Short mmCIF file of C-alpha atoms and ligand atoms in Angstrom, two decimals:
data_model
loop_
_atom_site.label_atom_id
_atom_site.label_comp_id
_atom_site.label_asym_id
_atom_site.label_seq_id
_atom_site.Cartn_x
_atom_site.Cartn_y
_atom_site.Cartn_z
CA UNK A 48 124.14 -97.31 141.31
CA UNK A 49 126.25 -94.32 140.15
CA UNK A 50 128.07 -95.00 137.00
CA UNK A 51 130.52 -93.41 134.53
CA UNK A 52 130.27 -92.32 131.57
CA UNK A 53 131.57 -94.59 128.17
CA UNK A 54 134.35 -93.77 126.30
CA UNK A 55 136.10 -95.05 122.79
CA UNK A 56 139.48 -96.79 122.78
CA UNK A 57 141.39 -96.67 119.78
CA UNK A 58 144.40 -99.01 119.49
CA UNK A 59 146.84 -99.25 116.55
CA UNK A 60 148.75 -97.05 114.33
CA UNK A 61 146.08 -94.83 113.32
CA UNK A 62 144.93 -93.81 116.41
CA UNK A 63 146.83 -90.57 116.43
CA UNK A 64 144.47 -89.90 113.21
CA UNK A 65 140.99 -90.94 115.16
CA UNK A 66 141.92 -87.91 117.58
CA UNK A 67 142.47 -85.40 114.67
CA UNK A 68 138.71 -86.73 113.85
CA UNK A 69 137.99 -86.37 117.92
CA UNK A 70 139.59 -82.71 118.51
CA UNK A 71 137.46 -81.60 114.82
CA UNK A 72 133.89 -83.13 116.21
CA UNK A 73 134.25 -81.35 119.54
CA UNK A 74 134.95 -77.64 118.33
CA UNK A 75 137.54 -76.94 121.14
CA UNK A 76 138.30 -73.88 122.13
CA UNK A 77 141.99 -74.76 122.69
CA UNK A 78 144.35 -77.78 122.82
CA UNK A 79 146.61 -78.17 125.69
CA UNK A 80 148.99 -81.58 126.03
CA UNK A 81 150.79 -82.51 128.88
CA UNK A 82 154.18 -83.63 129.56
CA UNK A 83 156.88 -84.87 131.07
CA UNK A 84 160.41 -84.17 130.49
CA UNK A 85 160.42 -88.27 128.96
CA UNK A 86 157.45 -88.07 126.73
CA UNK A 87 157.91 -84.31 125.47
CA UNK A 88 161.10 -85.43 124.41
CA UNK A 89 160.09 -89.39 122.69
CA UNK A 90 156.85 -89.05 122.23
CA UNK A 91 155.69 -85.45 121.59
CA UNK A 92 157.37 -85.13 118.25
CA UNK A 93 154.94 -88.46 117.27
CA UNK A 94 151.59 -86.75 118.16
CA UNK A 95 152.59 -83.26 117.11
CA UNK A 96 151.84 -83.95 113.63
CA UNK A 97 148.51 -84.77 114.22
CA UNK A 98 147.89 -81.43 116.40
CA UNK A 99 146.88 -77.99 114.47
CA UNK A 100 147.33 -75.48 117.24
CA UNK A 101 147.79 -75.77 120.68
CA UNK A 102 149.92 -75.32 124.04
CA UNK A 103 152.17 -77.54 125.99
CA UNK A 104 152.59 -77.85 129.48
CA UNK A 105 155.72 -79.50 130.21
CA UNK A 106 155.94 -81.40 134.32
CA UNK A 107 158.83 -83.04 135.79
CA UNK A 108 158.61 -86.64 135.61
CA UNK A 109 157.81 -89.31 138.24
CA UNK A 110 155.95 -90.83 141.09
CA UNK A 111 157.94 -88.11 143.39
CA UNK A 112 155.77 -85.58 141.36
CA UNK A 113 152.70 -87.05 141.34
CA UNK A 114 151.36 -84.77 143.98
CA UNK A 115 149.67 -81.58 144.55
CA UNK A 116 152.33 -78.93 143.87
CA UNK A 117 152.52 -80.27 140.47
CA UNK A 118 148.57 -79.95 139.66
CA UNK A 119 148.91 -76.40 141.38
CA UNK A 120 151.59 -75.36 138.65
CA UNK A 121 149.33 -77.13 135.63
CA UNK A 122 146.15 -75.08 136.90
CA UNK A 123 148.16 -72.17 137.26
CA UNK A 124 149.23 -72.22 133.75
CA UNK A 125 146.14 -73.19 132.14
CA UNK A 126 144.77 -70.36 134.00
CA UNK A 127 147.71 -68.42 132.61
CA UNK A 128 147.00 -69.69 128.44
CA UNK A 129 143.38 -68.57 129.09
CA UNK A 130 141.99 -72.23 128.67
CA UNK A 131 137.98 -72.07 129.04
CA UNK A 132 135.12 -74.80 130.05
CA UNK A 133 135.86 -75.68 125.82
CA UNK A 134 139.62 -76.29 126.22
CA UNK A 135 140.53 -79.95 125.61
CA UNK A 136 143.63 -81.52 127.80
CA UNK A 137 145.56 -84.40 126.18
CA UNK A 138 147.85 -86.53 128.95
CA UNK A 139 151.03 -87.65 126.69
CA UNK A 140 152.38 -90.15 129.13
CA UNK A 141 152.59 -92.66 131.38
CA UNK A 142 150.35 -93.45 134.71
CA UNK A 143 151.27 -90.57 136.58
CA UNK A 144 150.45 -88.38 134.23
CA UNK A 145 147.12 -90.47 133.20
CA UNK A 146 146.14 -90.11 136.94
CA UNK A 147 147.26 -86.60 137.59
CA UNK A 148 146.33 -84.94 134.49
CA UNK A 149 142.86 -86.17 134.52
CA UNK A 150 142.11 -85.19 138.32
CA UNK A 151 143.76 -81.53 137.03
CA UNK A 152 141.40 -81.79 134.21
CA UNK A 153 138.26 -82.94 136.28
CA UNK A 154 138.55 -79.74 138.54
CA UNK A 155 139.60 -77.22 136.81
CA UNK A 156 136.87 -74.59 136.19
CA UNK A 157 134.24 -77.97 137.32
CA UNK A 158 135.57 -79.74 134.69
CA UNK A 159 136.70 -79.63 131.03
CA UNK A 160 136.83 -82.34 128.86
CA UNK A 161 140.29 -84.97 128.66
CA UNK A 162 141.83 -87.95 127.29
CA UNK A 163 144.57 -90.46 127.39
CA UNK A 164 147.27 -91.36 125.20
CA UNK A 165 149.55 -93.81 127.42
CA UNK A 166 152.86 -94.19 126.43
CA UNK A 167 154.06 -96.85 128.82
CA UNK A 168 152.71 -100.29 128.92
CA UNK A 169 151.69 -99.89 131.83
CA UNK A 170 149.43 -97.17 131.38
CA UNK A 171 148.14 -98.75 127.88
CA UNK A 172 147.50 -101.91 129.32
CA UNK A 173 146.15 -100.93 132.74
CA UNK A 174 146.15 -97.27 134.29
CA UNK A 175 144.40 -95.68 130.63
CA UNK A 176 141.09 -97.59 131.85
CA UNK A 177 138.52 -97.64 134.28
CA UNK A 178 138.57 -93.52 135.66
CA UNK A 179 140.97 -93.86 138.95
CA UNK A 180 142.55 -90.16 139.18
CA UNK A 181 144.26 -88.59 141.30
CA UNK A 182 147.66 -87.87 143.14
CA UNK A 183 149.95 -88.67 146.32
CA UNK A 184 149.55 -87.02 149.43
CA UNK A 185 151.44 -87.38 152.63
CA UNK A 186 153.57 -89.69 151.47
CA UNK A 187 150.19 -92.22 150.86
CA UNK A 188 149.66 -92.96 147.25
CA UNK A 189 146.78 -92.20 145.33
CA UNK A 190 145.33 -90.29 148.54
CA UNK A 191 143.56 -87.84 146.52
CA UNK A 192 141.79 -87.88 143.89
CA UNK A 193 138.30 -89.18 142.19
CA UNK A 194 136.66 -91.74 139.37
CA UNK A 195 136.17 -90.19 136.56
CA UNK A 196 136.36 -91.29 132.53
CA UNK A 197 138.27 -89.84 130.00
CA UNK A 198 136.54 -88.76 127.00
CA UNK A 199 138.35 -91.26 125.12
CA UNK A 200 141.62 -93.22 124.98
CA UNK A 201 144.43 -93.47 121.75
CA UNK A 202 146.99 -95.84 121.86
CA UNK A 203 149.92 -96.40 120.05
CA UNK A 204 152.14 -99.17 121.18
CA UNK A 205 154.78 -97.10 119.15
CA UNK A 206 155.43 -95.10 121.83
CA UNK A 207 156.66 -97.98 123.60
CA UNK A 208 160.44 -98.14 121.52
CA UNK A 209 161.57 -95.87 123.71
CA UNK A 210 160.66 -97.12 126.99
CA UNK A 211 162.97 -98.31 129.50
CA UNK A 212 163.29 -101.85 130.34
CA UNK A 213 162.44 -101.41 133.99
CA UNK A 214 159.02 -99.57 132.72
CA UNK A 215 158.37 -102.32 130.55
CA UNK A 216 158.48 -104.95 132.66
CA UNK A 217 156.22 -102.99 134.82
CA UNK A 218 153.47 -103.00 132.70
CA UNK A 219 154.16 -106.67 131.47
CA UNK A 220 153.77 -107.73 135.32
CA UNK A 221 149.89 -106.02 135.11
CA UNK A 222 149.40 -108.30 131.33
CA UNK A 223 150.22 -111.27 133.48
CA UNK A 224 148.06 -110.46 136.19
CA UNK A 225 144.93 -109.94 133.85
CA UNK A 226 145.98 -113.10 132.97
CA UNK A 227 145.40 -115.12 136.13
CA UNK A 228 142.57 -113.52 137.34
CA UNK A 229 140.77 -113.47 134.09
CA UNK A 230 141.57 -115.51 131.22
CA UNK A 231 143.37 -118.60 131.34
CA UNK A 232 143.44 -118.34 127.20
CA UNK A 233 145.54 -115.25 127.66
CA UNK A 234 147.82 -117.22 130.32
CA UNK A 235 148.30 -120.13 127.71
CA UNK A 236 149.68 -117.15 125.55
CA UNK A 237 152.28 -115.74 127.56
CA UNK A 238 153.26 -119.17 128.30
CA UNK A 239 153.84 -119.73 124.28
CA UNK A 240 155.47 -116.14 123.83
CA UNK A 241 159.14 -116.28 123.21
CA UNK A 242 159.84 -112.89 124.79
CA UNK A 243 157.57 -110.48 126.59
CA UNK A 244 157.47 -107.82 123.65
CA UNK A 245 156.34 -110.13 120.96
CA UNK A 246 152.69 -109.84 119.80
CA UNK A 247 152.92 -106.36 122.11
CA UNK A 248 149.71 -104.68 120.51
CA UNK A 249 147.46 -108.06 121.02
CA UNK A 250 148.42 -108.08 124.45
CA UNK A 251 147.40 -104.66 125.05
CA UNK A 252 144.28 -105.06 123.28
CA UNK A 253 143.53 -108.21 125.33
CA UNK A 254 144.52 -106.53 128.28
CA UNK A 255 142.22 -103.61 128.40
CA UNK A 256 139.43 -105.68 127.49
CA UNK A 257 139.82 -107.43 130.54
CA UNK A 258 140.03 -104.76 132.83
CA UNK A 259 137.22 -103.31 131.25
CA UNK A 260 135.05 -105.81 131.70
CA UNK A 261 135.61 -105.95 135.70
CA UNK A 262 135.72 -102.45 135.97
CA UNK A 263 132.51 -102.15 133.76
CA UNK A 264 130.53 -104.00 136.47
CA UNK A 265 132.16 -102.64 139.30
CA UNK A 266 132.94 -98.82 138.18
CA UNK A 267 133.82 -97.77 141.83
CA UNK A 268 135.72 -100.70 143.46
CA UNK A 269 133.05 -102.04 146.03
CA UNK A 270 133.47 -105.84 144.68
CA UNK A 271 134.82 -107.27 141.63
CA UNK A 272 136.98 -104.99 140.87
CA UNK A 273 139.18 -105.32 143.79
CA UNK A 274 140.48 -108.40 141.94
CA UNK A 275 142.69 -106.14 140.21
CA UNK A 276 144.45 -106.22 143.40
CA UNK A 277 145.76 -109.65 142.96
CA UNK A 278 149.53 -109.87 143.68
CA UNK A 279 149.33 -106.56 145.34
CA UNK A 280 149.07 -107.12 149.19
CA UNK A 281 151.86 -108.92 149.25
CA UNK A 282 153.70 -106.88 146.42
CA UNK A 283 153.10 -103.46 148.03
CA UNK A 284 154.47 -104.75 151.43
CA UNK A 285 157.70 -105.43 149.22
CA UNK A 286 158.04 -102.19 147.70
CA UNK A 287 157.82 -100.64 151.56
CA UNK A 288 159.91 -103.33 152.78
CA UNK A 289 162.35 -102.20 150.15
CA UNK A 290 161.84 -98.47 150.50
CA UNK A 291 162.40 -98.60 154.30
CA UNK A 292 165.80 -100.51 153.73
CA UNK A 293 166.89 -98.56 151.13
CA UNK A 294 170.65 -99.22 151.23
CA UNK A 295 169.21 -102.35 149.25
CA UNK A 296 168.92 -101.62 145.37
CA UNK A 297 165.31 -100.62 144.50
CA UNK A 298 162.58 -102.55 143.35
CA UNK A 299 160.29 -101.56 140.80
CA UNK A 300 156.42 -101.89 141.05
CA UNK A 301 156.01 -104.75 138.81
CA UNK A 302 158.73 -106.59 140.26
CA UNK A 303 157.21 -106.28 143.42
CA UNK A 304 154.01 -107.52 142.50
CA UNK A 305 155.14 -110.46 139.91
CA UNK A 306 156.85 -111.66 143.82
CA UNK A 307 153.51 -110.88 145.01
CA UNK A 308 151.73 -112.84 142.40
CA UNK A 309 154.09 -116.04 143.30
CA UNK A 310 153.40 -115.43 146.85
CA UNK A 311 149.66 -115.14 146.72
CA UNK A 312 149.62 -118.17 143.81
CA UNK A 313 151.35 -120.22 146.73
CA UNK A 314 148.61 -119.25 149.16
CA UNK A 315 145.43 -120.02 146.73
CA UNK A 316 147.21 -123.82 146.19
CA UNK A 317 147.67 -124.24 149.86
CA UNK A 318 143.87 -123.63 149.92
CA UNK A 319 143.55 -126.16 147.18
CA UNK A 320 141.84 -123.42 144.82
CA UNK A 321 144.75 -124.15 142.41
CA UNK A 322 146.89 -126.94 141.69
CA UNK A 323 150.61 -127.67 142.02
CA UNK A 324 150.48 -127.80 138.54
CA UNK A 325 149.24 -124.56 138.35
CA UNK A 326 151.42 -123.09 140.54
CA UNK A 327 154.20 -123.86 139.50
CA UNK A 328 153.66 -122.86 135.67
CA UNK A 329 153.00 -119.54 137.30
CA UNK A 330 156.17 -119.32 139.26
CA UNK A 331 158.05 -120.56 136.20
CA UNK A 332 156.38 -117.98 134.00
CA UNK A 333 156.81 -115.08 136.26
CA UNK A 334 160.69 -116.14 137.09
CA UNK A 335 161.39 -115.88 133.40
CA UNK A 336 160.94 -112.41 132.90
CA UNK A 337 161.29 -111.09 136.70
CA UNK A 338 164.73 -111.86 138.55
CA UNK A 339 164.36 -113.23 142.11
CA UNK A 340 164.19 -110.03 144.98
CA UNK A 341 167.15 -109.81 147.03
CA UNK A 342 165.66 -110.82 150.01
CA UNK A 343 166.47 -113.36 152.72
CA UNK A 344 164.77 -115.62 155.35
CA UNK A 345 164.99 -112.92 158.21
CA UNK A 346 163.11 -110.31 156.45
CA UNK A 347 159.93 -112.41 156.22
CA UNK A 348 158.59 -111.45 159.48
CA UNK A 349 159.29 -107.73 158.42
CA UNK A 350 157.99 -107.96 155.30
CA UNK A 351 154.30 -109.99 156.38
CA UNK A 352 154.24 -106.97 159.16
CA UNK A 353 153.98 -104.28 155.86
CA UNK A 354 150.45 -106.32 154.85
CA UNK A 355 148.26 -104.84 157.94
CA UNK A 356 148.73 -101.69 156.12
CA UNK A 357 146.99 -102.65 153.01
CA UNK A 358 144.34 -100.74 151.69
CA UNK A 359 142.42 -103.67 151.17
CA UNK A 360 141.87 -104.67 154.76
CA UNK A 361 138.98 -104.46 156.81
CA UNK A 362 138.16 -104.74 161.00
CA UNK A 363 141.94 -105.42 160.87
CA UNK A 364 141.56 -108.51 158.91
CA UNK A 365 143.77 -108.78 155.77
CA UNK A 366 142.05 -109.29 152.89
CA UNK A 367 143.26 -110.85 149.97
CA UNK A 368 142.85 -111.74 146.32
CA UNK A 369 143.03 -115.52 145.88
CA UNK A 370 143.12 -117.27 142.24
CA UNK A 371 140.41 -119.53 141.93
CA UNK A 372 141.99 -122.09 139.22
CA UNK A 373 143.97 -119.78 136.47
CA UNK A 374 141.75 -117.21 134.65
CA UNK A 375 139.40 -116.80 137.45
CA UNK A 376 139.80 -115.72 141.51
CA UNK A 377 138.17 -114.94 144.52
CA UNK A 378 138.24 -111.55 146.41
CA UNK A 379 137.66 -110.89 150.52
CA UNK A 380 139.65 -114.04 151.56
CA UNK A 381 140.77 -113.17 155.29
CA UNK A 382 144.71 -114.64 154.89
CA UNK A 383 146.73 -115.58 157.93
CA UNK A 384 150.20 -113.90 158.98
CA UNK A 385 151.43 -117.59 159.06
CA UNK A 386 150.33 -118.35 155.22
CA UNK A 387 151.99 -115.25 154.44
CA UNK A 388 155.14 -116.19 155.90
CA UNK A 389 155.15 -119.43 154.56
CA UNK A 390 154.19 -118.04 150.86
CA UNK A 391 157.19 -115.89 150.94
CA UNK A 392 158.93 -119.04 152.04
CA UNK A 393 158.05 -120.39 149.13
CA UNK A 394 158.87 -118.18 147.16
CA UNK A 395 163.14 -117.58 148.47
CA UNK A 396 162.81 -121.92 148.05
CA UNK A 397 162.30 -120.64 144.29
N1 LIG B 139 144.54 -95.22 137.30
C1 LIG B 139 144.80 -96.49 137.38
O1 LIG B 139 143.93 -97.34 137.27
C2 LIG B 139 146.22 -96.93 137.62
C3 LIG B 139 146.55 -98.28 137.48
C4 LIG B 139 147.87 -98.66 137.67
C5 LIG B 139 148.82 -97.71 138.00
N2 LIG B 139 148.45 -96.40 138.11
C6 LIG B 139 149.45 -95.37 138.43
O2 LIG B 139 150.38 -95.32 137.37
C7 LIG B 139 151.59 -94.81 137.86
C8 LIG B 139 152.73 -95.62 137.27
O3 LIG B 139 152.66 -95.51 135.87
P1 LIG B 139 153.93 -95.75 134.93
O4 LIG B 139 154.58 -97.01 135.31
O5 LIG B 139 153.47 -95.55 133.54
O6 LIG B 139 154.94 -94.60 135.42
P2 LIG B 139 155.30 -93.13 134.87
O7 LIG B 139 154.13 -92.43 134.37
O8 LIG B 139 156.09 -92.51 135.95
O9 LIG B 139 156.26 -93.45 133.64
C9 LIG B 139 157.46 -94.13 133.88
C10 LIG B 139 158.65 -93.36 133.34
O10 LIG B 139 158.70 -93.55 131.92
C11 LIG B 139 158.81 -92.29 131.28
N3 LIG B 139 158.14 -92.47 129.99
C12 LIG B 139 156.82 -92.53 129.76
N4 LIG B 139 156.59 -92.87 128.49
C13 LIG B 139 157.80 -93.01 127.90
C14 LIG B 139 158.21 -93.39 126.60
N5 LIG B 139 157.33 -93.74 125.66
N6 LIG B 139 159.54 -93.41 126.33
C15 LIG B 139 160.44 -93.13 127.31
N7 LIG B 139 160.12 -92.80 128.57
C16 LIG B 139 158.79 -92.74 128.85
C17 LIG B 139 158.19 -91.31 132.22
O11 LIG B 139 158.64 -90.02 132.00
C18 LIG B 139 158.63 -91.87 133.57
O12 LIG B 139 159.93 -91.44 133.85
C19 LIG B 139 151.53 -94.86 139.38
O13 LIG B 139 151.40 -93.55 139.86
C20 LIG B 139 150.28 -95.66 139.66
O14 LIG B 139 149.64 -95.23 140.85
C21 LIG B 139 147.18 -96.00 137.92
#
């Protein structure tokens, strides 16, 4: 079985020191971070004072430039600084950058060596682990790219004060998710937690440790890892649903898939896998921190149509993640356009 090589996580204030110690061990020939307009402005002047000398390479943010015209420009100016096999490339920012920086960094010259500091949650709490590069192409997300570990990960969850709300919430929707699939200790938490930013740095922890346990076992997504999905088939059909009607307002990942996770919650009680119980402290927990989608009755049927084109699927069967009581779930279970329907019923009854 191919597998991928470890890496140290360092979470908590003095991170930022552990990669003065990192950058010093590896004798680099150069230091280059990268960018975004949001993080070079919030969160650059953090790490700088742990840097001695180095370049920047500043992108435009966003999914929109996730893609391959931006890694052409970042190749083009490492190429430019000079960087060598020994150069060192530090991501400072959130997913995209996480994903796109380290496919730049896996292929340029065969490789040099890079690592992560997140700065939204939901790149500290999710897309920082478990070595899924890569960027958009044709319009189809994530259509390029390759698994591959960072060197090694530093987190600071005081990047986070400047993070919009939107982004936050993104992230918390992934906590919650790790939650339900994986540890119903963790789901008794965010139950207790007053507001979703309290106790911020525990959940993080708690969050990555989850995620790297499933991806640990499953590096390159053939089984268990696909659980990570949960929420999603139904979420991602939302986002398109909302993307194709755009005169709607927008809808953010996470708020997609929190609806998602209701939806698919619905599905695994009407399968008796969880209880009513169950379901509904999910639905209450999930409505607390994620406003209802403006969506009505009639789009149902348009929305369930966006799930055959899930990545997930197979032989044109739609595969889903189903929660198997809370903290544990079941992958490959071939769902019905009817109990999707009804689970978005469900979920407008809300
Ligand atoms: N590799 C994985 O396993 C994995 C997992 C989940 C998601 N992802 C990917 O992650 C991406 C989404 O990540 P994201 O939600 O972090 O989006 P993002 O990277 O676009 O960041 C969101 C926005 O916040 C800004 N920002 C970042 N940090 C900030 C800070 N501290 N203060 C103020 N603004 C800040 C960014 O500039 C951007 O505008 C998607 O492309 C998705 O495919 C990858």
């Amino acid at each position: 079985m191919k597998t991928l090589h470890k890496y140290s996580v360092h979470i908590g204030k003095e991170s930022l020191d552990y990669l003065q110690q990192f950058i010093a061990n590896n004798n680099y020939s150069g230091v280059v971070v990268l960018t975004d307009e949001n993080t070079h402005k919030h969160c650059y002047p953090l790490l700088k004072g742990s840097l001695s000398s180095y370049n920047v390479i500043n992108v435009k943010s966003g999914e929109g430039y996730k893609n391959l015209s931006t890694c052409l420009s970042i190749w083009q100016q490492l190429s430019d600084l000079g960087c060598d096999r020994k150069t060192l490339l530090i991501n400072l920012g959130g997913g995209v950058l996480c994903d796109m920086g380290g496919f730049v960094a896996v292929t340029y010259l065969r490789g040099i060596d890079f690592v992560h500091i997140p700065t939204t949650l939901l790149s500290m709490s999710d897309a920082c682990i478990g070595g899924k590069l890569g960027v958009n192409f044709n319009g189809i997300k994530n259509q390029i790219g390759m698994f591959h570990n960072p060197k090694a990960v530093f987190i600071n969850v005081d990047f986070l004060k400047t993070l919009s709300e939107k982004h936050y919430l993104s992230g918390y929707a992934e906590i919650i998710k790790h939650a339900l699939i994986a540890s119903v200790q963790l789901f008794s938490k965010l139950i207790q937690s007053g507001e979703y930013k309290e106790n911020i740095e525990k959940l993080v922890t708690r969050s990555i440790k989850i995620k790297s346990s499933i991806v640990c076992f499953d590096p390159l997504e053939k089984g268990r890892r696909k659980a990570l999905n949960f929420g999603h088939s139904i979420g991602h059909a939302l986002e398109s649903f909302f993307i194709i009607n755009n005169h709607r307002k927008p809808v953010y990942h996470g708020e997609a898939v929190a609806a998602g996770m209701i939806a698919e919650s619905w599905i695994s009680w009407k399968r008796n896998f969880i209880s009513i119980e169950e379901l509904e402290m999910i639905s209450s927990l999930i409505l607390r921190f994620f406003p209802k989608l403006n969506i009505s009755k009639e789009d149902i049927p348009k929305i369930a149509a966006n799930v055959k084109m899930d990545k997930k699927n197979e032989y044109n069967q739609k595969l889903f993640i189903l929660l198997n009581g809370i903290g544990q779930c079941r992958i490959n279970e071939i769902v019905t356009d009817e109990e999707i329907m009804l689970s978005l019923e469900y979920y407008l009854s809300l």
